[in-house]
Coordinates of C-alpha atoms in Angstrom, one line a residue:
M3 CA 0.1 0.0 0.0
K4 CA 1.0 3.6 -0.7
L5 CA 0.7 6.5 1.7
T6 CA 1.5 10.1 1.2
H7 CA 1.7 13.0 3.7
H8 CA 2.6 16.6 3.2
Y9 CA 3.4 19.1 5.8
E10 CA 4.6 22.6 6.4
V11 CA 6.7 23.1 9.5
D12 CA 8.4 25.9 11.5
A13 CA 11.9 24.8 11.1
S14 CA 14.7 25.6 8.5
L15 CA 15.5 23.3 5.8
E16 CA 18.9 22.8 7.3
H17 CA 17.4 21.7 10.7
M18 CA 14.8 19.2 9.0
W19 CA 17.7 17.7 6.8
T20 CA 19.8 17.2 9.8
A21 CA 17.0 15.5 12.0
F22 CA 15.8 13.4 9.0
T23 CA 19.2 12.1 8.3
D24 CA 20.1 11.3 12.0
L25 CA 18.7 7.9 12.3
R26 CA 18.7 7.8 16.2
R27 CA 16.7 10.9 16.2
V28 CA 14.3 9.5 13.5
G29 CA 13.7 6.5 16.0
R30 CA 13.2 8.7 18.9
C31 CA 10.5 10.7 17.2
F32 CA 8.5 7.8 15.4
P33 CA 5.8 6.7 17.8
G34 CA 6.5 3.2 19.4
A35 CA 10.0 3.0 17.4
Q36 CA 13.4 2.3 19.2
V37 CA 16.7 2.2 17.3
T38 CA 19.1 0.2 19.3
E39 CA 22.0 0.4 16.9
V40 CA 23.3 2.7 14.1
T41 CA 26.3 1.8 12.0
G42 CA 26.8 4.3 9.2
E43 CA 23.9 4.3 7.0
D44 CA 22.4 1.1 8.7
F45 CA 20.2 0.6 11.8
V46 CA 18.9 -2.1 14.0
G47 CA 15.6 -1.4 16.0
A48 CA 12.1 -2.4 17.1
L49 CA 8.5 -1.1 16.7
K50 CA 5.8 -1.9 19.1
V51 CA 2.4 -1.6 17.9
K52 CA -0.9 -1.8 19.7
L53 CA -4.1 -3.1 18.0
G54 CA -6.9 -3.1 20.5
P55 CA -5.8 -5.5 23.1
V56 CA -2.8 -6.9 21.5
T57 CA 0.6 -5.5 21.3
L58 CA 2.8 -6.6 18.5
T59 CA 6.8 -6.2 18.4
Y60 CA 8.3 -6.2 14.9
D61 CA 12.2 -6.4 15.2
G62 CA 14.1 -5.3 12.1
T63 CA 17.0 -3.6 10.1
G64 CA 16.9 -1.0 7.7
S65 CA 19.2 1.3 5.9
M66 CA 19.3 5.0 4.7
T67 CA 19.6 3.7 1.0
G68 CA 19.7 7.1 -0.7
R69 CA 20.8 10.8 0.6
D70 CA 21.2 13.9 -1.5
E71 CA 21.8 17.0 0.3
D72 CA 21.7 19.0 -2.9
T73 CA 18.0 18.1 -3.7
A74 CA 17.2 17.4 0.1
T75 CA 15.9 14.1 -0.5
A76 CA 16.5 10.9 1.2
R77 CA 15.2 7.2 1.1
V78 CA 15.1 4.8 4.0
E79 CA 14.2 1.0 3.8
A80 CA 13.6 -1.2 6.4
T81 CA 12.1 -4.8 7.1
G82 CA 10.9 -6.3 10.3
K83 CA 9.5 -9.6 11.6
E84 CA 6.9 -10.0 14.2
R85 CA 8.7 -11.1 17.4
H86 CA 6.1 -13.7 18.6
G87 CA 4.3 -14.6 15.2
F88 CA 4.7 -15.1 11.7
G89 CA 3.9 -11.4 10.5
K90 CA 6.4 -9.2 8.5
A91 CA 6.6 -5.7 7.4
D92 CA 8.6 -4.0 4.8
I93 CA 8.7 -0.3 4.4
T94 CA 10.4 2.3 2.0
I95 CA 10.3 6.1 2.8
D96 CA 11.0 8.6 0.3
V97 CA 11.6 12.1 2.0
R98 CA 11.4 15.4 -0.1
L99 CA 12.2 18.6 1.9
A100 CA 11.9 22.1 0.3
R101 CA 12.6 25.6 1.6
I102 CA 9.4 27.8 1.9
D103 CA 11.4 30.6 3.7
D104 CA 14.2 30.8 6.1
A105 CA 12.3 29.4 8.9
T106 CA 9.5 27.2 7.2
T107 CA 10.1 23.8 5.5
S108 CA 7.8 21.7 3.2
V109 CA 8.0 18.0 4.0
D110 CA 6.8 15.4 1.7
L111 CA 6.9 11.7 2.6
A112 CA 6.0 8.9 0.2
T113 CA 5.8 5.3 2.1
T114 CA 5.3 2.0 0.4
L115 CA 4.1 -0.4 3.1
D116 CA 3.9 -4.2 2.8
V117 CA 2.6 -5.8 5.8
K118 CA 1.8 -9.6 6.0
G119 CA 0.1 -10.7 9.5
A120 CA -2.3 -9.2 12.0
P121 CA -2.5 -5.6 10.6
T122 CA -3.3 -6.5 7.3
N123 CA -7.1 -6.1 8.0
L124 CA -6.3 -2.2 7.6
G125 CA -7.2 -1.2 4.0
G126 CA -5.4 1.4 2.1
G127 CA -7.9 4.2 2.7
I128 CA -8.0 3.3 6.6
A129 CA -4.2 3.0 6.7
Q130 CA -3.8 6.6 5.2
R131 CA -6.3 8.2 7.6
A132 CA -4.7 6.0 10.3
S133 CA -1.5 7.1 9.5
D134 CA -2.0 10.9 9.3
P135 CA -1.9 11.9 12.9
L136 CA 0.9 9.6 13.7
I137 CA 3.1 11.1 10.9
D138 CA 2.1 14.6 12.1
R139 CA 3.3 13.6 15.4
F140 CA 6.7 12.4 13.8
V141 CA 7.4 15.3 11.5
H142 CA 6.7 17.8 14.2
C143 CA 8.8 15.9 16.6
L144 CA 11.8 16.2 14.1
A145 CA 11.0 19.8 13.6
G146 CA 11.5 20.4 17.5
P147 CA 14.7 21.7 19.0
D148 CA 16.2 18.3 20.0
G149 CA 13.6 15.6 19.0
A150 CA 14.2 13.9 22.5
S151 CA 11.6 15.8 24.7
T152 CA 8.4 15.5 22.3
G153 CA 9.2 11.9 21.2
G154 CA 7.3 9.3 23.5
P155 CA 9.3 6.9 25.8
D156 CA 11.1 4.0 23.7
D157 CA 9.0 1.2 25.6
E158 CA 5.7 3.2 24.8
P159 CA 3.9 0.9 21.7
L160 CA 2.2 2.9 18.8
D161 CA -1.3 2.5 20.0
I162 CA -3.2 2.6 16.7
G163 CA -6.5 3.0 18.6
R164 CA -5.6 5.7 20.8
S165 CA -3.6 7.5 18.4
V166 CA -5.7 7.1 15.4
L167 CA -9.4 6.9 16.6
P168 CA -9.6 10.8 17.0
G169 CA -8.3 11.4 13.6
L170 CA -10.6 8.7 12.0
V171 CA -13.6 10.0 13.7
A172 CA -12.9 13.6 12.5
S173 CA -12.0 12.5 9.1
Y174 CA -15.2 10.5 8.7
G175 CA -17.3 13.3 10.4
R176 CA -16.1 15.6 7.4
S177 CA -16.8 12.8 4.9
V178 CA -20.4 12.5 6.2
K179 CA -21.1 16.2 6.4
G180 CA -20.0 16.4 2.7
L181 CA -22.2 13.8 1.7
F182 CA -25.1 15.0 3.6
G183 CA -24.4 18.7 3.9
K184 CA -24.7 19.5 0.3
K185 CA -27.7 21.3 -1.0
R186 CA -29.5 20.0 -3.9

């Protein structure tokens, strides 16, 4: 499935480039993630995801496979296996940054996600809506001064229900209002 996100953040292009290319900081800012080892462009880590009463932990590895400071683009590829199950996830994230002005940056993320196992019941539309508030939190954490104070504790799982439900309700509310609020 493919997901796209666009943000404009109050941080300079240089700040955002440094944040996105710091793999430990990316791990601190992404909800539920923990980066345990970084060697050059490669990393090892885990991601805890809570789906209702079930918590899944994916152990994985990844690499920054592309980085071009001149165009402010980067690519991260990672793969993980469910710690206590048969699930697997592969992800590729393409980042494109653009200067709006000296203190504002445009951030575009294009994600390709291939999940096998329990979370596969989320369809593409639901996954996009579910990811919006999580990626918003992630990008704004990176835009912060150090990324440590606004990222959650390393052992706090990514709670799909708690993190996503308010955004889904608001999104569906707008959809329903759009359908029934039109004058004929």
